[in-house]
PDB file of C-alpha atoms in Angstrom:
ATOM      1  CA  MET A1217      70.645 132.384 119.464  1.00  0.00           C
ATOM      2  CA  ALA A1218      68.427 131.215 116.728  1.00  0.00           C
ATOM      3  CA  GLN A1219      67.082 134.099 114.518  1.00  0.00           C
ATOM      4  CA  ALA A1220      63.358 134.604 113.610  1.00  0.00           C
ATOM      5  CA  SER A1221      61.987 136.824 110.899  1.00  0.00           C
ATOM      6  CA  ILE A1222      58.397 137.278 112.126  1.00  0.00           C
ATOM      7  CA  GLY A1223      57.357 138.288 115.671  1.00  0.00           C
ATOM      8  CA  ILE A1224      54.011 137.857 117.298  1.00  0.00           C
ATOM      9  CA  ILE A1225      53.149 139.918 120.412  1.00  0.00           C
ATOM     10  CA  GLY A1226      50.294 138.270 122.189  1.00  0.00           C
ATOM     11  CA  GLY A1227      47.741 140.247 124.149  1.00  0.00           C
ATOM     12  CA  SER A1228      45.140 139.112 126.778  1.00  0.00           C
ATOM     13  CA  GLY A1229      44.232 135.449 126.301  1.00  0.00           C
ATOM     14  CA  VAL A1230      46.980 134.809 123.778  1.00  0.00           C
ATOM     15  CA  TYR A1231      49.911 133.292 125.616  1.00  0.00           C
ATOM     16  CA  ASP A1232      51.265 130.739 123.059  1.00  0.00           C
ATOM     17  CA  ILE A1233      51.079 129.852 119.443  1.00  0.00           C
ATOM     18  CA  ALA A1234      49.596 126.625 118.256  1.00  0.00           C
ATOM     19  CA  GLY A1235      51.353 124.552 115.587  1.00  0.00           C
ATOM     20  CA  LEU A1236      55.015 125.654 116.299  1.00  0.00           C
ATOM     21  CA  GLU A1237      57.593 123.078 115.633  1.00  0.00           C
ATOM     22  CA  ASN A1238      61.010 122.908 117.217  1.00  0.00           C
ATOM     23  CA  LYS A1239      59.746 125.271 119.913  1.00  0.00           C
ATOM     24  CA  ARG A1240      61.588 126.399 122.939  1.00  0.00           C
ATOM     25  CA  TRP A1241      61.508 129.304 125.325  1.00  0.00           C
ATOM     26  CA  GLN A1242      64.658 131.342 125.299  1.00  0.00           C
ATOM     27  CA  ARG A1243      65.726 134.319 127.418  1.00  0.00           C
ATOM     28  CA  VAL A1244      66.921 137.390 125.438  1.00  0.00           C
ATOM     29  CA  GLU A1245      68.975 140.041 127.185  1.00  0.00           C
ATOM     30  CA  SER A1246      68.002 143.571 126.429  1.00  0.00           C
ATOM     31  CA  ALA A1247      69.831 146.779 126.996  1.00  0.00           C
ATOM     32  CA  PHE A1248      66.595 148.350 128.270  1.00  0.00           C
ATOM     33  CA  GLY A1249      65.867 145.977 131.126  1.00  0.00           C
ATOM     34  CA  GLU A1250      63.764 142.846 131.354  1.00  0.00           C
ATOM     35  CA  PRO A1251      61.178 141.921 128.614  1.00  0.00           C
ATOM     36  CA  SER A1252      57.768 140.711 129.606  1.00  0.00           C
ATOM     37  CA  ASP A1253      58.930 137.119 129.306  1.00  0.00           C
ATOM     38  CA  GLU A1254      61.221 134.815 127.398  1.00  0.00           C
ATOM     39  CA  LEU A1255      60.650 134.429 123.621  1.00  0.00           C
ATOM     40  CA  LEU A1256      58.991 131.368 122.341  1.00  0.00           C
ATOM     41  CA  LEU A1257      60.966 130.437 119.284  1.00  0.00           C
ATOM     42  CA  GLY A1258      59.952 127.968 116.653  1.00  0.00           C
ATOM     43  CA  GLU A1259      59.001 127.333 113.100  1.00  0.00           C
ATOM     44  CA  LEU A1260      55.575 127.545 111.552  1.00  0.00           C
ATOM     45  CA  ASN A1261      55.305 126.059 108.032  1.00  0.00           C
ATOM     46  CA  GLY A1262      59.113 126.192 107.892  1.00  0.00           C
ATOM     47  CA  ILE A1263      59.147 130.013 108.725  1.00  0.00           C
ATOM     48  CA  LYS A1264      61.058 131.070 111.814  1.00  0.00           C
ATOM     49  CA  LEU A1265      58.935 132.856 114.342  1.00  0.00           C
ATOM     50  CA  ALA A1266      59.331 134.484 117.745  1.00  0.00           C
ATOM     51  CA  PHE A1267      56.391 134.969 120.159  1.00  0.00           C
ATOM     52  CA  LEU A1268      56.323 137.191 123.116  1.00  0.00           C
ATOM     53  CA  PRO A1269      53.432 137.332 125.643  1.00  0.00           C
ATOM     54  CA  ARG A1270      52.969 141.010 126.298  1.00  0.00           C
ATOM     55  CA  HIS A1271      51.723 140.542 129.835  1.00  0.00           C
ATOM     56  CA  GLY A1272      54.022 137.438 130.536  1.00  0.00           C
ATOM     57  CA  ARG A1273      52.837 133.930 130.943  1.00  0.00           C
ATOM     58  CA  GLY A1274      49.930 133.861 133.456  1.00  0.00           C
ATOM     59  CA  HIS A1275      49.126 137.548 132.748  1.00  0.00           C
ATOM     60  CA  ARG A1276      51.471 138.960 135.491  1.00  0.00           C
ATOM     61  CA  ILE A1277      52.192 142.503 134.242  1.00  0.00           C
ATOM     62  CA  PRO A1278      49.620 145.274 134.091  1.00  0.00           C
ATOM     63  CA  PRO A1279      49.640 147.604 131.067  1.00  0.00           C
ATOM     64  CA  SER A1280      51.502 150.528 132.714  1.00  0.00           C
ATOM     65  CA  GLU A1281      54.320 148.285 133.931  1.00  0.00           C
ATOM     66  CA  ILE A1282      55.067 146.523 130.691  1.00  0.00           C
ATOM     67  CA  ASN A1283      58.651 147.275 129.619  1.00  0.00           C
ATOM     68  CA  PHE A1284      57.787 148.089 126.032  1.00  0.00           C
ATOM     69  CA  ARG A1285      61.322 149.182 125.122  1.00  0.00           C
ATOM     70  CA  ALA A1286      62.854 145.880 126.319  1.00  0.00           C
ATOM     71  CA  ASN A1287      60.159 143.884 124.456  1.00  0.00           C
ATOM     72  CA  ILE A1288      60.825 145.572 121.013  1.00  0.00           C
ATOM     73  CA  ASP A1289      64.585 145.560 121.649  1.00  0.00           C
ATOM     74  CA  ALA A1290      64.479 141.771 122.368  1.00  0.00           C
ATOM     75  CA  LEU A1291      62.515 141.081 119.282  1.00  0.00           C
ATOM     76  CA  LYS A1292      64.971 143.085 117.118  1.00  0.00           C
ATOM     77  CA  ARG A1293      67.889 141.258 118.760  1.00  0.00           C
ATOM     78  CA  ALA A1294      66.130 137.939 117.810  1.00  0.00           C
ATOM     79  CA  GLY A1295      66.293 139.018 114.097  1.00  0.00           C
ATOM     80  CA  VAL A1296      62.570 139.873 113.850  1.00  0.00           C
ATOM     81  CA  SER A1297      61.618 142.270 110.970  1.00  0.00           C
ATOM     82  CA  ASP A1298      57.855 141.905 110.918  1.00  0.00           C
ATOM     83  CA  VAL A1299      55.716 142.247 114.023  1.00  0.00           C
ATOM     84  CA  ILE A1300      52.037 141.285 114.394  1.00  0.00           C
ATOM     85  CA  SER A1301      50.562 142.613 117.499  1.00  0.00           C
ATOM     86  CA  VAL A1302      47.211 141.133 118.866  1.00  0.00           C
ATOM     87  CA  SER A1303      45.289 143.024 121.565  1.00  0.00           C
ATOM     88  CA  ALA A1304      42.065 142.696 123.345  1.00  0.00           C
ATOM     89  CA  VAL A1305      40.043 145.907 122.879  1.00  0.00           C
ATOM     90  CA  GLY A1306      36.596 147.300 123.697  1.00  0.00           C
ATOM     91  CA  SER A1307      34.321 148.600 120.920  1.00  0.00           C
ATOM     92  CA  LEU A1308      33.307 152.210 120.652  1.00  0.00           C
ATOM     93  CA  ARG A1309      30.995 151.546 117.664  1.00  0.00           C
ATOM     94  CA  GLU A1310      27.777 149.668 117.401  1.00  0.00           C
ATOM     95  CA  GLY A1311      29.058 148.065 114.101  1.00  0.00           C
ATOM     96  CA  LEU A1312      32.081 146.577 115.815  1.00  0.00           C
ATOM     97  CA  PRO A1313      30.397 143.877 118.057  1.00  0.00           C
ATOM     98  CA  PRO A1314      32.350 141.378 120.248  1.00  0.00           C
ATOM     99  CA  GLY A1315      34.249 138.856 118.223  1.00  0.00           C
ATOM    100  CA  THR A1316      35.196 141.321 115.486  1.00  0.00           C
ATOM    101  CA  PHE A1317      38.866 141.706 114.551  1.00  0.00           C
ATOM    102  CA  VAL A1318      39.936 145.234 113.640  1.00  0.00           C
ATOM    103  CA  ILE A1319      43.025 145.793 111.613  1.00  0.00           C
ATOM    104  CA  VAL A1320      43.879 149.075 113.075  1.00  0.00           C
ATOM    105  CA  ASP A1321      45.406 151.912 111.049  1.00  0.00           C
ATOM    106  CA  GLN A1322      45.566 154.849 113.441  1.00  0.00           C
ATOM    107  CA  PHE A1323      46.175 155.513 117.096  1.00  0.00           C
ATOM    108  CA  ILE A1324      45.409 158.271 119.634  1.00  0.00           C
ATOM    109  CA  ASP A1325      47.995 157.962 122.434  1.00  0.00           C
ATOM    110  CA  ARG A1326      46.516 158.908 125.863  1.00  0.00           C
ATOM    111  CA  THR A1327      49.090 157.147 127.976  1.00  0.00           C
ATOM    112  CA  PHE A1328      51.333 159.207 130.296  1.00  0.00           C
ATOM    113  CA  ALA A1329      53.283 156.934 132.556  1.00  0.00           C
ATOM    114  CA  ARG A1330      55.540 155.038 130.001  1.00  0.00           C
ATOM    115  CA  GLU A1331      58.899 155.443 128.371  1.00  0.00           C
ATOM    116  CA  LYS A1332      57.976 156.230 124.787  1.00  0.00           C
ATOM    117  CA  SER A1333      61.305 156.379 122.988  1.00  0.00           C
ATOM    118  CA  PHE A1334      64.610 154.579 122.618  1.00  0.00           C
ATOM    119  CA  PHE A1335      66.304 157.910 122.007  1.00  0.00           C
ATOM    120  CA  GLY A1336      66.951 160.778 124.427  1.00  0.00           C
ATOM    121  CA  THR A1337      69.607 163.205 125.643  1.00  0.00           C
ATOM    122  CA  GLY A1338      72.837 162.458 123.864  1.00  0.00           C
ATOM    123  CA  LEU A1339      71.141 161.015 120.703  1.00  0.00           C
ATOM    124  CA  VAL A1340      67.981 162.653 119.519  1.00  0.00           C
ATOM    125  CA  ALA A1341      65.791 161.217 116.744  1.00  0.00           C
ATOM    126  CA  HIS A1342      62.356 162.091 115.327  1.00  0.00           C
ATOM    127  CA  VAL A1343      60.394 159.518 113.287  1.00  0.00           C
ATOM    128  CA  SER A1344      57.160 159.971 111.478  1.00  0.00           C
ATOM    129  CA  MET A1345      53.986 158.399 113.000  1.00  0.00           C
ATOM    130  CA  ALA A1346      51.623 159.911 110.450  1.00  0.00           C
ATOM    131  CA  HIS A1347      50.864 156.276 109.253  1.00  0.00           C
ATOM    132  CA  PRO A1348      51.789 154.263 112.369  1.00  0.00           C
ATOM    133  CA  VAL A1349      51.272 150.724 110.945  1.00  0.00           C
ATOM    134  CA  CYS A1350      52.647 148.853 107.981  1.00  0.00           C
ATOM    135  CA  HIS A1351      50.132 148.727 105.141  1.00  0.00           C
ATOM    136  CA  ARG A1352      51.807 145.628 103.686  1.00  0.00           C
ATOM    137  CA  LEU A1353      51.279 143.710 106.894  1.00  0.00           C
ATOM    138  CA  GLY A1354      47.721 144.948 107.030  1.00  0.00           C
ATOM    139  CA  ASP A1355      47.101 143.490 103.541  1.00  0.00           C
ATOM    140  CA  HIS A1356      48.355 140.105 104.582  1.00  0.00           C
ATOM    141  CA  LEU A1357      46.378 140.072 107.782  1.00  0.00           C
ATOM    142  CA  GLU A1358      43.211 141.040 106.106  1.00  0.00           C
ATOM    143  CA  ALA A1359      43.594 138.341 103.417  1.00  0.00           C
ATOM    144  CA  ALA A1360      44.406 135.763 106.116  1.00  0.00           C
ATOM    145  CA  ALA A1361      41.469 136.691 108.229  1.00  0.00           C
ATOM    146  CA  ARG A1362      39.044 136.552 105.304  1.00  0.00           C
ATOM    147  CA  SER A1363      40.437 133.224 104.155  1.00  0.00           C
ATOM    148  CA  ALA A1364      39.868 131.835 107.770  1.00  0.00           C
ATOM    149  CA  GLY A1365      36.356 133.134 108.000  1.00  0.00           C
ATOM    150  CA  ILE A1366      37.226 135.557 110.845  1.00  0.00           C
ATOM    151  CA  PRO A1367      34.916 138.604 111.063  1.00  0.00           C
ATOM    152  CA  VAL A1368      37.315 141.412 110.214  1.00  0.00           C
ATOM    153  CA  VAL A1369      37.251 145.175 109.559  1.00  0.00           C
ATOM    154  CA  ARG A1370      40.050 146.900 107.832  1.00  0.00           C
ATOM    155  CA  GLY A1371      40.935 150.267 109.293  1.00  0.00           C
ATOM    156  CA  GLY A1372      40.101 151.894 112.514  1.00  0.00           C
ATOM    157  CA  THR A1373      41.417 154.230 115.229  1.00  0.00           C
ATOM    158  CA  TYR A1374      42.608 152.749 118.528  1.00  0.00           C
ATOM    159  CA  LEU A1375      42.439 154.979 121.588  1.00  0.00           C
ATOM    160  CA  VAL A1376      45.201 153.810 123.891  1.00  0.00           C
ATOM    161  CA  MET A1377      44.469 154.826 127.528  1.00  0.00           C
ATOM    162  CA  GLU A1378      46.746 154.417 130.531  1.00  0.00           C
ATOM    163  CA  GLY A1379      44.679 152.189 132.724  1.00  0.00           C
ATOM    164  CA  PRO A1380      44.545 149.958 134.581  1.00  0.00           C
ATOM    165  CA  GLN A1381      41.074 151.131 135.301  1.00  0.00           C
ATOM    166  CA  PHE A1382      38.554 151.146 132.460  1.00  0.00           C
ATOM    167  CA  SER A1383      37.166 154.503 131.195  1.00  0.00           C
ATOM    168  CA  SER A1384      34.302 156.492 132.643  1.00  0.00           C
ATOM    169  CA  LEU A1385      31.101 156.990 130.788  1.00  0.00           C
ATOM    170  CA  ALA A1386      32.130 160.663 130.027  1.00  0.00           C
ATOM    171  CA  GLU A1387      35.516 159.516 128.713  1.00  0.00           C
ATOM    172  CA  SER A1388      33.916 156.799 126.532  1.00  0.00           C
ATOM    173  CA  GLU A1389      31.532 159.267 125.027  1.00  0.00           C
ATOM    174  CA  LEU A1390      34.461 161.728 124.469  1.00  0.00           C
ATOM    175  CA  TYR A1391      36.484 159.119 122.578  1.00  0.00           C
ATOM    176  CA  ARG A1392      33.475 158.253 120.517  1.00  0.00           C
ATOM    177  CA  GLY A1393      33.146 161.932 119.669  1.00  0.00           C
ATOM    178  CA  TRP A1394      36.722 161.939 118.527  1.00  0.00           C
ATOM    179  CA  GLY A1395      35.995 159.358 115.934  1.00  0.00           C
ATOM    180  CA  CYS A1396      37.781 156.413 117.755  1.00  0.00           C
ATOM    181  CA  ASP A1397      36.683 152.914 116.997  1.00  0.00           C
ATOM    182  CA  VAL A1398      38.285 150.767 119.674  1.00  0.00           C
ATOM    183  CA  ILE A1399      39.791 151.278 123.051  1.00  0.00           C
ATOM    184  CA  GLY A1400      42.616 149.446 124.855  1.00  0.00           C
ATOM    185  CA  MET A1401      45.720 149.904 127.094  1.00  0.00           C
ATOM    186  CA  THR A1402      48.655 148.278 125.428  1.00  0.00           C
ATOM    187  CA  ASN A1403      49.510 149.372 121.825  1.00  0.00           C
ATOM    188  CA  MET A1404      51.211 152.601 122.836  1.00  0.00           C
ATOM    189  CA  PRO A1405      54.182 153.142 123.001  1.00  0.00           C
ATOM    190  CA  GLU A1406      54.598 149.737 121.403  1.00  0.00           C
ATOM    191  CA  ALA A1407      53.817 151.020 117.916  1.00  0.00           C
ATOM    192  CA  LYS A1408      56.054 154.053 118.380  1.00  0.00           C
ATOM    193  CA  LEU A1409      59.037 151.902 119.574  1.00  0.00           C
ATOM    194  CA  ALA A1410      58.515 149.460 116.624  1.00  0.00           C
ATOM    195  CA  ARG A1411      58.784 152.367 114.255  1.00  0.00           C
ATOM    196  CA  GLU A1412      61.977 153.612 115.902  1.00  0.00           C
ATOM    197  CA  ALA A1413      63.368 150.096 115.570  1.00  0.00           C
ATOM    198  CA  GLU A1414      62.611 150.011 111.878  1.00  0.00           C
ATOM    199  CA  LEU A1415      60.260 147.127 112.289  1.00  0.00           C
ATOM    200  CA  CYS A1416      57.157 146.521 110.100  1.00  0.00           C
ATOM    201  CA  TYR A1417      54.341 146.559 112.748  1.00  0.00           C
ATOM    202  CA  ALA A1418      50.533 145.977 112.468  1.00  0.00           C
ATOM    203  CA  THR A1419      47.892 145.658 115.150  1.00  0.00           C
ATOM    204  CA  VAL A1420      44.846 143.433 115.306  1.00  0.00           C
ATOM    205  CA  GLY A1421      42.356 144.612 117.748  1.00  0.00           C
ATOM    206  CA  MET A1422      40.225 141.709 119.022  1.00  0.00           C
ATOM    207  CA  VAL A1423      36.880 143.068 120.357  1.00  0.00           C
ATOM    208  CA  THR A1424      35.767 141.546 123.600  1.00  0.00           C
ATOM    209  CA  ASP A1425      32.875 143.870 124.572  1.00  0.00           C
ATOM    210  CA  TYR A1426      31.403 147.278 124.062  1.00  0.00           C
ATOM    211  CA  ASP A1427      32.838 149.936 126.151  1.00  0.00           C
ATOM    212  CA  CYS A1428      30.745 151.504 128.834  1.00  0.00           C
ATOM    213  CA  TRP A1429      28.965 153.980 126.338  1.00  0.00           C
ATOM    214  CA  HIS A1430      26.760 151.098 125.254  1.00  0.00           C
ATOM    215  CA  PRO A1431      23.266 151.123 126.869  1.00  0.00           C
ATOM    216  CA  ASN A1432      23.452 147.360 127.404  1.00  0.00           C
ATOM    217  CA  HIS A1433      27.006 147.419 128.924  1.00  0.00           C
ATOM    218  CA  ASP A1434      25.732 146.777 132.463  1.00  0.00           C
ATOM    219  CA  ASP A1435      24.091 143.585 131.209  1.00  0.00           C
ATOM    220  CA  VAL A1436      27.418 142.034 130.194  1.00  0.00           C
ATOM    221  CA  THR A1437      28.766 139.523 132.705  1.00  0.00           C
ATOM    222  CA  VAL A1438      32.354 138.660 133.359  1.00  0.00           C
ATOM    223  CA  GLU A1439      31.683 135.098 132.203  1.00  0.00           C
ATOM    224  CA  GLN A1440      30.528 136.448 128.759  1.00  0.00           C
ATOM    225  CA  ILE A1441      33.572 138.569 128.379  1.00  0.00           C
ATOM    226  CA  ILE A1442      35.908 135.677 129.304  1.00  0.00           C
ATOM    227  CA  GLY A1443      34.056 133.493 126.763  1.00  0.00           C
ATOM    228  CA  VAL A1444      34.599 136.020 124.021  1.00  0.00           C
ATOM    229  CA  LEU A1445      38.231 136.398 125.082  1.00  0.00           C
ATOM    230  CA  LEU A1446      38.914 132.717 124.756  1.00  0.00           C
ATOM    231  CA  SER A1447      37.073 132.504 121.460  1.00  0.00           C
ATOM    232  CA  ASN A1448      39.149 135.509 120.176  1.00  0.00           C
ATOM    233  CA  ALA A1449      42.327 133.817 121.303  1.00  0.00           C
ATOM    234  CA  ASP A1450      41.491 130.742 119.294  1.00  0.00           C
ATOM    235  CA  LYS A1451      40.734 132.839 116.273  1.00  0.00           C
ATOM    236  CA  ALA A1452      43.960 134.832 116.804  1.00  0.00           C
ATOM    237  CA  ARG A1453      45.991 131.517 116.637  1.00  0.00           C
ATOM    238  CA  THR A1454      44.207 130.624 113.405  1.00  0.00           C
ATOM    239  CA  LEU A1455      44.959 134.127 112.009  1.00  0.00           C
ATOM    240  CA  VAL A1456      48.672 133.719 112.768  1.00  0.00           C
ATOM    241  CA  GLN A1457      48.715 130.276 111.178  1.00  0.00           C
ATOM    242  CA  GLN A1458      47.144 131.699 107.973  1.00  0.00           C
ATOM    243  CA  ALA A1459      49.212 134.949 107.960  1.00  0.00           C
ATOM    244  CA  VAL A1460      52.711 133.655 108.674  1.00  0.00           C
ATOM    245  CA  PRO A1461      53.149 131.805 105.388  1.00  0.00           C
ATOM    246  CA  ARG A1462      51.968 134.812 103.442  1.00  0.00           C
ATOM    247  CA  LEU A1463      54.511 137.048 105.323  1.00  0.00           C
ATOM    248  CA  GLY A1464      57.310 134.487 105.006  1.00  0.00           C
ATOM    249  CA  HIS A1465      57.068 134.397 101.230  1.00  0.00           C
ATOM    250  CA  ASP A1466      56.430 138.091 100.558  1.00  0.00           C
ATOM    251  CA  ALA A1467      59.245 139.090  98.070  1.00  0.00           C
ATOM    252  CA  THR A1468      58.456 142.732  98.552  1.00  0.00           C
ATOM    253  CA  ALA A1469      59.182 142.812 102.265  1.00  0.00           C
ATOM    254  CA  GLY A1470      62.725 143.933 101.971  1.00  0.00           C
ATOM    255  CA  ALA A1471      61.771 147.159 100.100  1.00  0.00           C
ATOM    256  CA  CYS A1472      59.162 148.232 102.691  1.00  0.00           C
ATOM    257  CA  GLY A1473      59.709 151.788 103.890  1.00  0.00           C
ATOM    258  CA  CYS A1474      59.290 150.847 107.510  1.00  0.00           C
ATOM    259  CA  ARG A1475      62.787 149.351 107.425  1.00  0.00           C
ATOM    260  CA  SER A1476      64.530 152.642 106.648  1.00  0.00           C
ATOM    261  CA  VAL A1477      62.754 155.280 108.796  1.00  0.00           C
ATOM    262  CA  LEU A1478      65.868 156.134 110.692  1.00  0.00           C
ATOM    263  CA  GLN A1479      67.724 157.117 107.575  1.00  0.00           C
ATOM    264  CA  HIS A1480      67.150 160.860 108.115  1.00  0.00           C
ATOM    265  CA  ALA A1481      65.824 160.743 111.664  1.00  0.00           C
ATOM    266  CA  LEU A1482      68.933 161.256 113.784  1.00  0.00           C
ATOM    267  CA  ILE A1483      69.367 164.913 114.628  1.00  0.00           C
ATOM    268  CA  THR A1484      72.417 164.842 117.000  1.00  0.00           C
ATOM    269  CA  ALA A1485      75.707 165.455 115.308  1.00  0.00           C
ATOM    270  CA  PRO A1486      78.003 162.387 115.356  1.00  0.00           C
ATOM    271  CA  GLU A1487      80.625 164.190 117.534  1.00  0.00           C
ATOM    272  CA  ALA A1488      77.961 165.160 120.057  1.00  0.00           C
ATOM    273  CA  ARG A1489      76.484 161.704 120.534  1.00  0.00           C
ATOM    274  CA  ASP A1490      76.638 159.930 123.902  1.00  0.00           C
ATOM    275  CA  PRO A1491      78.776 156.866 123.422  1.00  0.00           C
ATOM    276  CA  ALA A1492      76.883 154.948 126.221  1.00  0.00           C
ATOM    277  CA  LEU A1493      73.539 155.619 124.507  1.00  0.00           C
ATOM    278  CA  VAL A1494      74.949 154.737 121.075  1.00  0.00           C
ATOM    279  CA  ALA A1495      76.096 151.398 122.516  1.00  0.00           C
ATOM    280  CA  ARG A1496      72.759 150.820 124.075  1.00  0.00           C
ATOM    281  CA  LEU A1497      71.055 151.463 120.698  1.00  0.00           C
ATOM    282  CA  GLN A1498      73.127 148.970 118.632  1.00  0.00           C
ATOM    283  CA  ALA A1499      70.287 146.459 118.163  1.00  0.00           C
ATOM    284  CA  VAL A1500      67.561 149.050 117.458  1.00  0.00           C
ATOM    285  CA  ALA A1501      69.479 151.554 115.402  1.00  0.00           C
ATOM    286  CA  GLY A1502      72.873 149.953 114.610  1.00  0.00           C
ATOM    287  CA  ARG A1503      72.149 150.089 110.893  1.00  0.00           C
ATOM    288  CA  VAL A1504      72.471 153.916 111.007  1.00  0.00           C
ATOM    289  CA  LEU A1505      74.960 154.233 113.719  1.00  0.00           C
ATOM    290  CA  LYS A1506      77.915 152.432 112.035  1.00  0.00           C
TER     291      LYS A1506
END
């Protein structure tokens, strides 16, 4: 299959990428089951790109049923090295109104019903999540957003809840008390798996509304939220168009530390490793399993 260097994972409202040339949908087999959808492959400004709708086209898959492992594995198999994740989020701060894009730098993972690692019995690995996103990608995304006139905030903590229900008022206030800035349902374990796969990964949280803590929350209508969602999707496409050339011509990308995190992460002795799991991990971790 054709190889891509940049991957885009689209969240709610973002189901395609405008401006792609030579585009085609292509199925990618994963050792971890079915990805959310085929990959939309194409070129943007001459740079090869792979787009994956996280919920599938038509928004078929709820957050807890997304096969995050297959999604990341499929992108790695397609040759992707940089991943931009865009996600609809609720705001936990007055200063982050609907329409704001937040370039997230931290997560709190409150999910509990998802497979969170490629590794397991027969091949154990531990990677650092102290700084869970790629600072280099964040720099490019911030510059692209400001260039496009998109309201953007650099830095913020994303509380990832299990869903599919939204949080209670007590939970919303708890998360605010923890210092969280936005809340959503989809970036964990996505970020953890991207780190295990040695992919540079960054998240853009697209604020659609204030979470239920806000005193005016009950006045917000579904129509208003959908309007913001669609507007955010348009801005996300613009952001991608601005960011991809910057990423594609970044001469420092190859030296990024994200691409070597498995170097000292494997704990299981070579002679004790499960051959079946080793074979399954060839796309994700083949660099250190040779």
